[in-house]
Amino acid sequence: MFVNKMPRYEILSEDAMETLDRGWRRIVTELGVEFLLEDSLEEFRRAGQKVEGNNVKLDPEFVLEQVAKAPREFDIRARNPANTVHIGGDHMVFASVYGPPFVRQGDVRRDATMEDYENFVKLSQAFPQLDSPGGTIVEPNDRPLDSRHLDMVYALQTLSDKPYMGSVTSGPNAVDTIAMGEILFGGAEAIEETPASVSLINVNSPLRFDDRMLAALHEYVKRNQAVIVTPFLLMGAMSPVSIPATLVQQMAEALAGIALTQLIRPGAPVIFGSFLSNTDMQSGSPSFGTPESAIGLLCTGQIARRFGLPFRSGGALNASQTADAQAAYEALMTMLPTFLAGTNYVMHSAGWLEGGLVSCYEKFIIDIELLRMLQHEFTPLEIDEESLAFGAHEEVGAGGHFLGAMHTLERFRECFYRPLLSSTENFDRWSRNGGRDATERAGEIWRKTLEDYEQPPIDEAVDAELRDYVSRRRTELGD
């Protein structure tokens, strides 16, 4: 996995941080946060917080006391121990796109299927720039709604040996994810010692946690499985139209949710989540890859570090309808500050298109290229006497060239970035080879990657037990 040793880009002054601190404290104290699950409300009642109906008004010092119990760093185990990831510190974990109901393949936009889901898991396994296939890479609409999560978790567990994300659409779905994790890793104690999954808990912003997400949160946290508490903020729609006001709301929502996790199980692994962008106020549509979202991302990193929490943000977000120049530059506008901020867990790292409605095969490859380039760029340059290559100057002399120098021949493969996707051909050669643009080349790469895919081996007895569990639960659900 990638370790980002570069300095963090922090843009908030100490005065600004103190102003934001006063803002979130006022929200949780005077307005409160709604929790639409009785189990959550009872946790806050027992802790002496003010509960009025579904609304919980929180003592800020109590919130900070709970947040301080959360671990600064932790691991998420993988079926292949070499792929176990570390969350926090300088580590950055990259996962695929999450949530789209549609797929784009070349010029065709259609409903996603289980075959698409499996394809994206395989692609995520194939590229080392991704540490995890994620969770709901696409929504397989050809499988029954009540049981498709079983097929998705099974695909994550068997087609990849990297860490995966759990199902969060209900408490029972979370229980299924946990049970399948126990089968895969050898029992309850194994997955409680080191979490086997990380799961996304979105806030129903503004200032509300719904019952389905809370039910999943409770199940995961009770079993020491990691969760990402993420306010879902689009400025002008789910939060006020300004960045400072949105940051304050984000802090109030995330910290309230994190406090709940520590009430349920002190020391439970949790990630400060952020999904922050703005709304096109002319159309009402979400905007992505904007300067505002980049600024919010940089601020979030600084805020999360202040609380001693690992954080999630960023990704290759864009609002384009196809894998074109807009998709690429908007994705970079989000991914570059993701690196500058040192984001610990990055969802939507590859494949996101059309404001998150579409998982795109070609965009997946374009994003992998972006990741490869940024990971190379953010690797500190090693400078020593050998790297100064004085001997190469002695060999070439004044007015010569270094193309055939021994130093060049011995090192050019390791010194220069080697493009996966980008074309470096001149125009004539590019034309003779078919004049393919980057999107067409990306199409060739993902198809060839799937052709060459080799499923990581899995113990036959474990695989049989997983299959049996999926079959039994599908029958119980009537699917």
PDB file of N, CA and C in Angstrom, residues 50-92:
ATOM      1  N   LYS A  50     -29.039  14.779  26.533  1.00  0.00           N
ATOM      2  CA  LYS A  50     -30.425  15.250  26.509  1.00  0.00           C
ATOM      3  C   LYS A  50     -31.124  14.714  25.265  1.00  0.00           C
ATOM      4  N   VAL A  51     -32.075  13.793  25.454  1.00  0.00           N
ATOM      5  CA  VAL A  51     -32.802  13.162  24.349  1.00  0.00           C
ATOM      6  C   VAL A  51     -34.239  13.644  24.366  1.00  0.00           C
ATOM      7  N   GLU A  52     -34.667  14.278  23.261  1.00  0.00           N
ATOM      8  CA  GLU A  52     -36.036  14.766  23.120  1.00  0.00           C
ATOM      9  C   GLU A  52     -36.608  14.182  21.840  1.00  0.00           C
ATOM     10  N   GLY A  53     -37.444  13.149  21.978  1.00  0.00           N
ATOM     11  CA  GLY A  53     -37.913  12.436  20.795  1.00  0.00           C
ATOM     12  C   GLY A  53     -36.739  11.750  20.126  1.00  0.00           C
ATOM     13  N   ASN A  54     -36.524  12.054  18.855  1.00  0.00           N
ATOM     14  CA  ASN A  54     -35.374  11.494  18.133  1.00  0.00           C
ATOM     15  C   ASN A  54     -34.155  12.406  18.175  1.00  0.00           C
ATOM     16  N   ASN A  55     -34.322  13.571  18.762  1.00  0.00           N
ATOM     17  CA  ASN A  55     -33.246  14.557  18.773  1.00  0.00           C
ATOM     18  C   ASN A  55     -32.370  14.389  20.006  1.00  0.00           C
ATOM     19  N   VAL A  56     -31.046  14.424  19.778  1.00  0.00           N
ATOM     20  CA  VAL A  56     -30.089  14.315  20.882  1.00  0.00           C
ATOM     21  C   VAL A  56     -29.253  15.591  20.914  1.00  0.00           C
ATOM     22  N   LYS A  57     -29.321  16.293  22.029  1.00  0.00           N
ATOM     23  CA  LYS A  57     -28.473  17.464  22.233  1.00  0.00           C
ATOM     24  C   LYS A  57     -27.283  17.040  23.086  1.00  0.00           C
ATOM     25  N   LEU A  58     -26.095  17.330  22.578  1.00  0.00           N
ATOM     26  CA  LEU A  58     -24.876  16.743  23.112  1.00  0.00           C
ATOM     27  C   LEU A  58     -24.001  17.776  23.805  1.00  0.00           C
ATOM     28  N   ASP A  59     -23.406  17.372  24.895  1.00  0.00           N
ATOM     29  CA  ASP A  59     -22.388  18.164  25.556  1.00  0.00           C
ATOM     30  C   ASP A  59     -21.093  18.015  24.743  1.00  0.00           C
ATOM     31  N   PRO A  60     -20.542  19.098  24.200  1.00  0.00           N
ATOM     32  CA  PRO A  60     -19.333  18.982  23.367  1.00  0.00           C
ATOM     33  C   PRO A  60     -18.175  18.295  24.080  1.00  0.00           C
ATOM     34  N   GLU A  61     -18.015  18.525  25.376  1.00  0.00           N
ATOM     35  CA  GLU A  61     -16.918  17.883  26.097  1.00  0.00           C
ATOM     36  C   GLU A  61     -17.145  16.376  26.198  1.00  0.00           C
ATOM     37  N   PHE A  62     -18.404  15.977  26.334  1.00  0.00           N
ATOM     38  CA  PHE A  62     -18.733  14.555  26.308  1.00  0.00           C
ATOM     39  C   PHE A  62     -18.379  13.955  24.948  1.00  0.00           C
ATOM     40  N   VAL A  63     -18.709  14.667  23.866  1.00  0.00           N
ATOM     41  CA  VAL A  63     -18.382  14.185  22.520  1.00  0.00           C
ATOM     42  C   VAL A  63     -16.879  13.979  22.378  1.00  0.00           C
ATOM     43  N   LEU A  64     -16.105  14.961  22.801  1.00  0.00           N
ATOM     44  CA  LEU A  64     -14.648  14.859  22.680  1.00  0.00           C
ATOM     45  C   LEU A  64     -14.089  13.728  23.544  1.00  0.00           C
ATOM     46  N   GLU A  65     -14.696  13.514  24.694  1.00  0.00           N
ATOM     47  CA  GLU A  65     -14.273  12.414  25.558  1.00  0.00           C
ATOM     48  C   GLU A  65     -14.472  11.066  24.866  1.00  0.00           C
ATOM     49  N   GLN A  66     -15.612  10.930  24.169  1.00  0.00           N
ATOM     50  CA  GLN A  66     -15.874   9.679  23.447  1.00  0.00           C
ATOM     51  C   GLN A  66     -14.956   9.541  22.238  1.00  0.00           C
ATOM     52  N   VAL A  67     -14.805  10.601  21.477  1.00  0.00           N
ATOM     53  CA  VAL A  67     -13.978  10.561  20.271  1.00  0.00           C
ATOM     54  C   VAL A  67     -12.543  10.172  20.613  1.00  0.00           C
ATOM     55  N   ALA A  68     -12.068  10.608  21.767  1.00  0.00           N
ATOM     56  CA  ALA A  68     -10.697  10.305  22.185  1.00  0.00           C
ATOM     57  C   ALA A  68     -10.474   8.810  22.405  1.00  0.00           C
ATOM     58  N   LYS A  69     -11.548   8.039  22.558  1.00  0.00           N
ATOM     59  CA  LYS A  69     -11.426   6.594  22.764  1.00  0.00           C
ATOM     60  C   LYS A  69     -11.162   5.851  21.453  1.00  0.00           C
ATOM     61  N   ALA A  70     -11.458   6.480  20.329  1.00  0.00           N
ATOM     62  CA  ALA A  70     -11.285   5.827  19.030  1.00  0.00           C
ATOM     63  C   ALA A  70      -9.802   5.690  18.698  1.00  0.00           C
ATOM     64  N   PRO A  71      -9.393   4.573  18.102  1.00  0.00           N
ATOM     65  CA  PRO A  71      -7.967   4.393  17.784  1.00  0.00           C
ATOM     66  C   PRO A  71      -7.512   5.324  16.669  1.00  0.00           C
ATOM     67  N   ARG A  72      -6.295   5.829  16.809  1.00  0.00           N
ATOM     68  CA  ARG A  72      -5.714   6.682  15.772  1.00  0.00           C
ATOM     69  C   ARG A  72      -5.363   5.870  14.535  1.00  0.00           C
ATOM     70  N   GLU A  73      -4.964   4.629  14.726  1.00  0.00           N
ATOM     71  CA  GLU A  73      -4.553   3.774  13.619  1.00  0.00           C
ATOM     72  C   GLU A  73      -5.007   2.348  13.905  1.00  0.00           C
ATOM     73  N   PHE A  74      -5.277   1.582  12.859  1.00  0.00           N
ATOM     74  CA  PHE A  74      -5.661   0.181  13.005  1.00  0.00           C
ATOM     75  C   PHE A  74      -5.497  -0.527  11.665  1.00  0.00           C
ATOM     76  N   ASP A  75      -5.574  -1.839  11.688  1.00  0.00           N
ATOM     77  CA  ASP A  75      -5.459  -2.641  10.467  1.00  0.00           C
ATOM     78  C   ASP A  75      -6.823  -3.184  10.058  1.00  0.00           C
ATOM     79  N   ILE A  76      -6.960  -3.453   8.764  1.00  0.00           N
ATOM     80  CA  ILE A  76      -8.084  -4.237   8.241  1.00  0.00           C
ATOM     81  C   ILE A  76      -7.479  -5.426   7.512  1.00  0.00           C
ATOM     82  N   ARG A  77      -7.846  -6.610   7.949  1.00  0.00           N
ATOM     83  CA  ARG A  77      -7.197  -7.812   7.450  1.00  0.00           C
ATOM     84  C   ARG A  77      -7.686  -8.176   6.056  1.00  0.00           C
ATOM     85  N   ALA A  78      -6.820  -8.857   5.326  1.00  0.00           N
ATOM     86  CA  ALA A  78      -7.144  -9.353   3.989  1.00  0.00           C
ATOM     87  C   ALA A  78      -6.971 -10.868   3.972  1.00  0.00           C
ATOM     88  N   ARG A  79      -7.661 -11.516   3.047  1.00  0.00           N
ATOM     89  CA  ARG A  79      -7.510 -12.971   2.901  1.00  0.00           C
ATOM     90  C   ARG A  79      -6.062 -13.339   2.597  1.00  0.00           C
ATOM     91  N   ASN A  80      -5.414 -12.523   1.801  1.00  0.00           N
ATOM     92  CA  ASN A  80      -3.984 -12.640   1.591  1.00  0.00           C
ATOM     93  C   ASN A  80      -3.308 -11.687   2.575  1.00  0.00           C
ATOM     94  N   PRO A  81      -2.609 -12.205   3.582  1.00  0.00           N
ATOM     95  CA  PRO A  81      -2.026 -11.310   4.599  1.00  0.00           C
ATOM     96  C   PRO A  81      -1.153 -10.210   4.008  1.00  0.00           C
ATOM     97  N   ALA A  82      -0.566 -10.446   2.847  1.00  0.00           N
ATOM     98  CA  ALA A  82       0.269  -9.419   2.215  1.00  0.00           C
ATOM     99  C   ALA A  82      -0.547  -8.200   1.802  1.00  0.00           C
ATOM    100  N   ASN A  83      -1.872  -8.360   1.689  1.00  0.00           N
ATOM    101  CA  ASN A  83      -2.746  -7.269   1.281  1.00  0.00           C
ATOM    102  C   ASN A  83      -3.491  -6.619   2.445  1.00  0.00           C
ATOM    103  N   THR A  84      -3.210  -7.041   3.672  1.00  0.00           N
ATOM    104  CA  THR A  84      -3.777  -6.367   4.838  1.00  0.00           C
ATOM    105  C   THR A  84      -3.375  -4.895   4.803  1.00  0.00           C
ATOM    106  N   VAL A  85      -4.310  -3.999   5.129  1.00  0.00           N
ATOM    107  CA  VAL A  85      -4.035  -2.567   5.040  1.00  0.00           C
ATOM    108  C   VAL A  85      -4.001  -1.938   6.420  1.00  0.00           C
ATOM    109  N   HIS A  86      -3.250  -0.854   6.498  1.00  0.00           N
ATOM    110  CA  HIS A  86      -3.135  -0.078   7.730  1.00  0.00           C
ATOM    111  C   HIS A  86      -3.864   1.246   7.536  1.00  0.00           C
ATOM    112  N   ILE A  87      -4.747   1.566   8.439  1.00  0.00           N
ATOM    113  CA  ILE A  87      -5.544   2.784   8.359  1.00  0.00           C
ATOM    114  C   ILE A  87      -4.983   3.815   9.330  1.00  0.00           C
ATOM    115  N   GLY A  88      -4.644   4.989   8.806  1.00  0.00           N
ATOM    116  CA  GLY A  88      -4.169   6.070   9.662  1.00  0.00           C
ATOM    117  C   GLY A  88      -2.723   6.424   9.390  1.00  0.00           C
ATOM    118  N   GLY A  89      -2.243   7.436  10.090  1.00  0.00           N
ATOM    119  CA  GLY A  89      -0.872   7.876   9.917  1.00  0.00           C
ATOM    120  C   GLY A  89      -0.623   8.382   8.509  1.00  0.00           C
ATOM    121  N   ASP A  90       0.473   7.925   7.910  1.00  0.00           N
ATOM    122  CA  ASP A  90       0.834   8.337   6.558  1.00  0.00           C
ATOM    123  C   ASP A  90       0.286   7.400   5.491  1.00  0.00           C
ATOM    124  N   HIS A  91      -0.456   6.377   5.899  1.00  0.00           N
ATOM    125  CA  HIS A  91      -0.930   5.374   4.952  1.00  0.00           C
ATOM    126  C   HIS A  91      -2.167   5.851   4.199  1.00  0.00           C
ATOM    127  N   MET A  92      -2.208   5.520   2.908  1.00  0.00           N
ATOM    128  CA  MET A  92      -3.363   5.830   2.063  1.00  0.00           C
ATOM    129  C   MET A  92      -3.890   4.523   1.460  1.00  0.00           C
TER     130      MET A  92
END
